[in-house]
CSV table of C-alpha atoms in Angstrom, one decimal:
chain,number,residue,atom,x,y,z
A,15,LYS,CA,-193.3,-132.2,-3.2
A,16,THR,CA,-194.5,-128.8,-4.2
A,17,ALA,CA,-198.2,-129.9,-4.2
A,18,LEU,CA,-197.7,-131.7,-0.9
A,19,ARG,CA,-196.3,-128.5,0.7
A,20,LYS,CA,-199.2,-126.5,-0.7
A,21,ARG,CA,-201.8,-128.9,0.6
A,22,VAL,CA,-200.3,-129.2,4.1
A,23,ARG,CA,-199.6,-125.5,4.5
A,24,SER,CA,-203.2,-124.6,3.7
A,25,ALA,CA,-204.4,-127.2,6.4
A,26,LEU,CA,-202.0,-125.6,8.9
A,27,LYS,CA,-203.3,-122.1,8.2
A,28,ALA,CA,-206.8,-123.2,9.4
A,29,LEU,CA,-205.4,-124.1,12.9
A,30,ASP,CA,-206.3,-121.7,15.6
A,31,ASP,CA,-204.0,-120.8,18.5
A,32,ALA,CA,-205.7,-123.1,21.0
A,33,GLU,CA,-205.4,-126.2,18.8
A,34,LEU,CA,-201.8,-125.3,17.9
A,35,ASN,CA,-201.0,-125.1,21.7
A,36,ARG,CA,-202.9,-128.3,22.5
A,37,GLN,CA,-201.0,-130.3,19.8
A,38,SER,CA,-197.7,-128.8,20.7
A,39,GLN,CA,-198.1,-129.7,24.3
A,40,ALA,CA,-199.1,-133.3,23.4
A,41,VAL,CA,-196.0,-133.7,21.2
A,42,CYS,CA,-193.9,-132.3,24.1
A,43,GLU,CA,-195.3,-134.8,26.5
A,44,ARG,CA,-194.7,-137.7,24.1
A,45,LEU,CA,-191.1,-136.6,23.5
A,46,LEU,CA,-190.4,-136.3,27.2
A,47,ARG,CA,-191.4,-140.0,27.6
A,48,SER,CA,-189.0,-141.1,24.9
A,49,LYS,CA,-185.8,-142.9,25.8
A,50,ILE,CA,-183.8,-140.8,23.2
A,51,PHE,CA,-184.8,-137.5,25.0
A,52,ALA,CA,-184.0,-138.9,28.4
A,53,ALA,CA,-180.6,-140.1,27.3
A,54,SER,CA,-179.6,-136.8,25.6
A,55,SER,CA,-177.7,-134.0,27.3
A,56,SER,CA,-177.2,-131.7,24.3
A,57,ILE,CA,-180.3,-131.0,22.2
A,58,GLY,CA,-180.8,-129.0,19.0
A,59,ILE,CA,-184.3,-127.4,19.1
A,60,PHE,CA,-185.8,-125.3,16.4
A,61,LEU,CA,-187.7,-122.1,17.3
A,62,ALA,CA,-191.1,-122.1,15.7
A,63,MET,CA,-192.2,-119.8,12.9
A,64,PRO,CA,-194.9,-117.4,14.0
A,65,ARG,CA,-197.8,-119.4,12.4
A,66,GLY,CA,-198.6,-122.9,11.2
A,67,GLU,CA,-195.8,-124.8,12.9
A,68,LEU,CA,-195.4,-126.9,16.1
A,69,ARG,CA,-194.6,-124.6,19.0
A,70,THR,CA,-191.4,-125.7,20.7
A,71,THR,CA,-191.7,-123.5,23.8
A,72,PRO,CA,-193.0,-126.4,26.0
A,73,ILE,CA,-190.0,-128.6,24.9
A,74,LEU,CA,-187.5,-125.8,25.5
A,75,ARG,CA,-188.9,-125.1,29.0
A,76,GLU,CA,-188.7,-128.8,29.9
A,77,ALA,CA,-185.2,-129.2,28.5
A,78,PHE,CA,-183.9,-126.2,30.6
A,79,LEU,CA,-185.7,-127.6,33.7
A,80,GLN,CA,-183.9,-130.9,33.2
A,81,GLY,CA,-180.5,-129.2,32.9
A,82,LYS,CA,-180.0,-130.1,29.2
A,83,ARG,CA,-177.8,-128.0,27.0
A,84,VAL,CA,-180.0,-126.4,24.4
A,85,TYR,CA,-178.8,-125.3,20.9
A,86,CYS,CA,-181.0,-123.3,18.4
A,87,PRO,CA,-180.4,-122.8,14.7
A,88,ARG,CA,-179.2,-119.8,12.9
A,89,VAL,CA,-179.3,-119.6,9.0
A,90,LEU,CA,-175.9,-118.4,7.7
A,91,LYS,CA,-176.4,-118.8,4.0
A,92,ALA,CA,-179.6,-119.2,2.0
A,93,THR,CA,-179.0,-119.3,-1.7
A,94,GLU,CA,-179.9,-121.7,-4.6
A,95,ASP,CA,-176.5,-123.5,-4.2
A,96,GLU,CA,-175.9,-123.1,-0.5
A,97,ALA,CA,-178.1,-123.6,2.5
A,98,LEU,CA,-176.0,-123.4,5.6
A,99,MET,CA,-177.3,-123.5,9.2
A,100,GLU,CA,-175.4,-123.8,12.5
A,101,PHE,CA,-176.6,-124.3,16.1
A,102,TYR,CA,-175.7,-122.0,18.9
A,103,GLU,CA,-176.2,-122.5,22.7
A,104,VAL,CA,-179.0,-120.7,24.4
A,105,LYS,CA,-178.9,-120.7,28.2
A,106,ASN,CA,-182.5,-120.2,29.3
A,107,MET,CA,-186.1,-119.1,28.4
A,108,GLU,CA,-185.3,-115.5,29.1
A,109,GLU,CA,-182.5,-115.6,26.6
A,110,VAL,CA,-184.8,-117.3,24.0
A,111,SER,CA,-187.4,-114.5,24.5
A,112,THR,CA,-184.8,-111.8,23.6
A,113,LEU,CA,-183.4,-113.4,20.5
A,114,PRO,CA,-183.5,-111.2,17.3
A,115,LEU,CA,-185.8,-112.2,14.5
A,116,SER,CA,-184.6,-113.5,11.1
A,117,LYS,CA,-186.1,-112.4,7.8
A,118,TRP,CA,-188.6,-115.3,8.2
A,119,LYS,CA,-189.6,-113.8,11.6
A,120,ILE,CA,-188.0,-116.7,13.5
A,121,PRO,CA,-185.9,-116.0,16.6
A,122,GLU,CA,-182.2,-116.8,16.0
A,123,PRO,CA,-179.2,-116.8,18.3
A,124,PRO,CA,-176.4,-114.5,17.3
A,125,GLU,CA,-173.1,-115.9,15.9
A,126,SER,CA,-171.4,-114.7,19.1
A,127,PHE,CA,-173.1,-117.4,21.1
A,128,PRO,CA,-171.2,-120.7,21.6
A,129,ARG,CA,-171.6,-122.9,18.4
A,130,ILE,CA,-171.7,-126.8,18.5
A,131,GLU,CA,-170.5,-129.1,15.8
A,132,PRO,CA,-173.3,-131.2,14.4
A,133,TRP,CA,-171.8,-134.5,15.6
A,134,ASP,CA,-171.5,-133.2,19.2
A,135,LEU,CA,-175.3,-132.9,19.5
A,136,ASP,CA,-177.0,-136.0,21.1
A,137,LEU,CA,-180.4,-135.1,19.7
A,138,LEU,CA,-181.8,-132.9,16.9
A,139,LEU,CA,-185.5,-132.0,16.8
A,140,VAL,CA,-186.4,-131.6,13.1
A,141,PRO,CA,-189.2,-129.5,11.8
A,142,ALA,CA,-191.1,-130.5,8.7
A,143,VAL,CA,-193.9,-129.5,6.4
A,144,ALA,CA,-194.9,-133.2,6.2
A,145,LEU,CA,-193.8,-136.5,7.8
A,146,ASP,CA,-194.8,-140.1,7.3
A,147,LEU,CA,-194.6,-143.1,9.7
A,148,ALA,CA,-191.7,-144.5,7.7
A,149,ARG,CA,-189.7,-141.5,9.0
A,150,ARG,CA,-189.5,-139.7,5.7
A,151,ARG,CA,-189.6,-135.9,5.8
A,152,CYS,CA,-190.6,-133.1,3.5
A,153,GLY,CA,-189.1,-129.8,4.7
A,154,GLN,CA,-189.5,-126.2,3.5
A,155,GLY,CA,-187.5,-127.0,0.4
A,156,MET,CA,-184.1,-125.4,1.1
A,157,GLY,CA,-182.3,-128.4,2.4
A,158,PHE,CA,-181.0,-126.9,5.7
A,159,TYR,CA,-181.8,-129.9,7.9
A,160,ASP,CA,-180.8,-132.6,5.3
A,161,ARG,CA,-177.4,-130.9,4.9
A,162,TYR,CA,-176.9,-130.5,8.7
A,163,ILE,CA,-177.8,-134.1,9.4
A,164,GLN,CA,-175.5,-135.3,6.6
A,165,ARG,CA,-172.6,-133.3,8.2
A,166,ALA,CA,-173.4,-134.9,11.5
A,167,ARG,CA,-173.4,-138.4,10.0
A,168,GLN,CA,-170.2,-137.8,8.1
A,169,GLY,CA,-168.6,-136.9,11.5
A,170,ALA,CA,-170.3,-139.8,13.1
A,171,GLU,CA,-167.1,-141.5,14.4
A,172,ARG,CA,-167.0,-138.6,16.8
A,173,GLY,CA,-170.5,-139.1,18.1
A,174,ARG,CA,-174.0,-140.3,17.1
A,175,LEU,CA,-176.6,-137.7,16.5
A,176,ARG,CA,-180.2,-138.9,16.8
A,177,THR,CA,-182.9,-137.2,14.9
A,178,ILE,CA,-186.6,-136.9,15.7
A,179,GLY,CA,-189.2,-135.3,13.5
A,180,VAL,CA,-191.9,-133.5,15.5
A,181,ALA,CA,-195.1,-132.4,13.8
A,182,LEU,CA,-198.8,-131.6,14.1
A,183,THR,CA,-201.6,-134.1,13.1
A,184,GLU,CA,-202.2,-132.1,9.9
A,185,GLN,CA,-198.6,-132.9,8.8
A,186,LEU,CA,-198.9,-136.6,8.9
A,187,CYS,CA,-198.9,-138.0,5.4
A,188,GLU,CA,-199.5,-141.5,4.0
A,189,GLU,CA,-196.2,-141.3,2.1
A,190,VAL,CA,-193.7,-138.5,1.7
A,191,PRO,CA,-191.9,-138.6,-1.7
A,192,SER,CA,-188.2,-139.2,-1.1
A,193,GLU,CA,-185.1,-138.3,-3.1
A,194,ALA,CA,-181.5,-139.5,-2.7
A,195,HIS,CA,-180.4,-136.4,-0.7
A,196,ASP,CA,-183.3,-136.7,1.8
A,197,GLU,CA,-182.1,-137.9,5.2
A,198,LEU,CA,-184.2,-140.6,7.0
A,199,LEU,CA,-185.1,-139.6,10.6
A,200,ASP,CA,-184.6,-141.9,13.6
A,201,ALA,CA,-188.1,-141.3,14.9
A,202,VAL,CA,-191.2,-139.2,14.3
A,203,ILE,CA,-193.6,-137.9,17.0
A,204,PHE,CA,-197.2,-136.6,16.4
A,205,PRO,CA,-199.7,-135.4,19.1
A,206,ASP,CA,-202.1,-138.4,18.9
């Protein structure tokens, strides 16, 4: 997976702002047409890294417009043995724009915001370094999302979290290598 991450990251570095915005908008439009999005009232949406990642602003804007409850991730622990992330409610675009930045320069809601249990989310949008059409995902390598999805599925008698991997064209791979701890997504969406 290390070689795959390296290859995809270098392709993403070559994308300019206009292309990033075009692809992000296209993914947003495809997501909005999906039955899963329409049926979801509480959605976990990641906030994009400054460069080389799908921009989620169009999705956030649309989710707020449609009156959906939006939750964004905050990393609580990031060590070799423990990768813990929780999702906290964000009320509107203005609140999103004032969130403090993490050490990775990603906006994160403070722990004082209302937290949701993983199994209470209807839909989780999952970032990736690479995805394939068999719904396998290669993340940044810390396991935050695999662990979060696992927790949601363990609490599944309380609810059913749906997961959609969203990515740019450069992140589509023939086959993502998969290990036992890797969680399969329910769907993947690309721009084209």
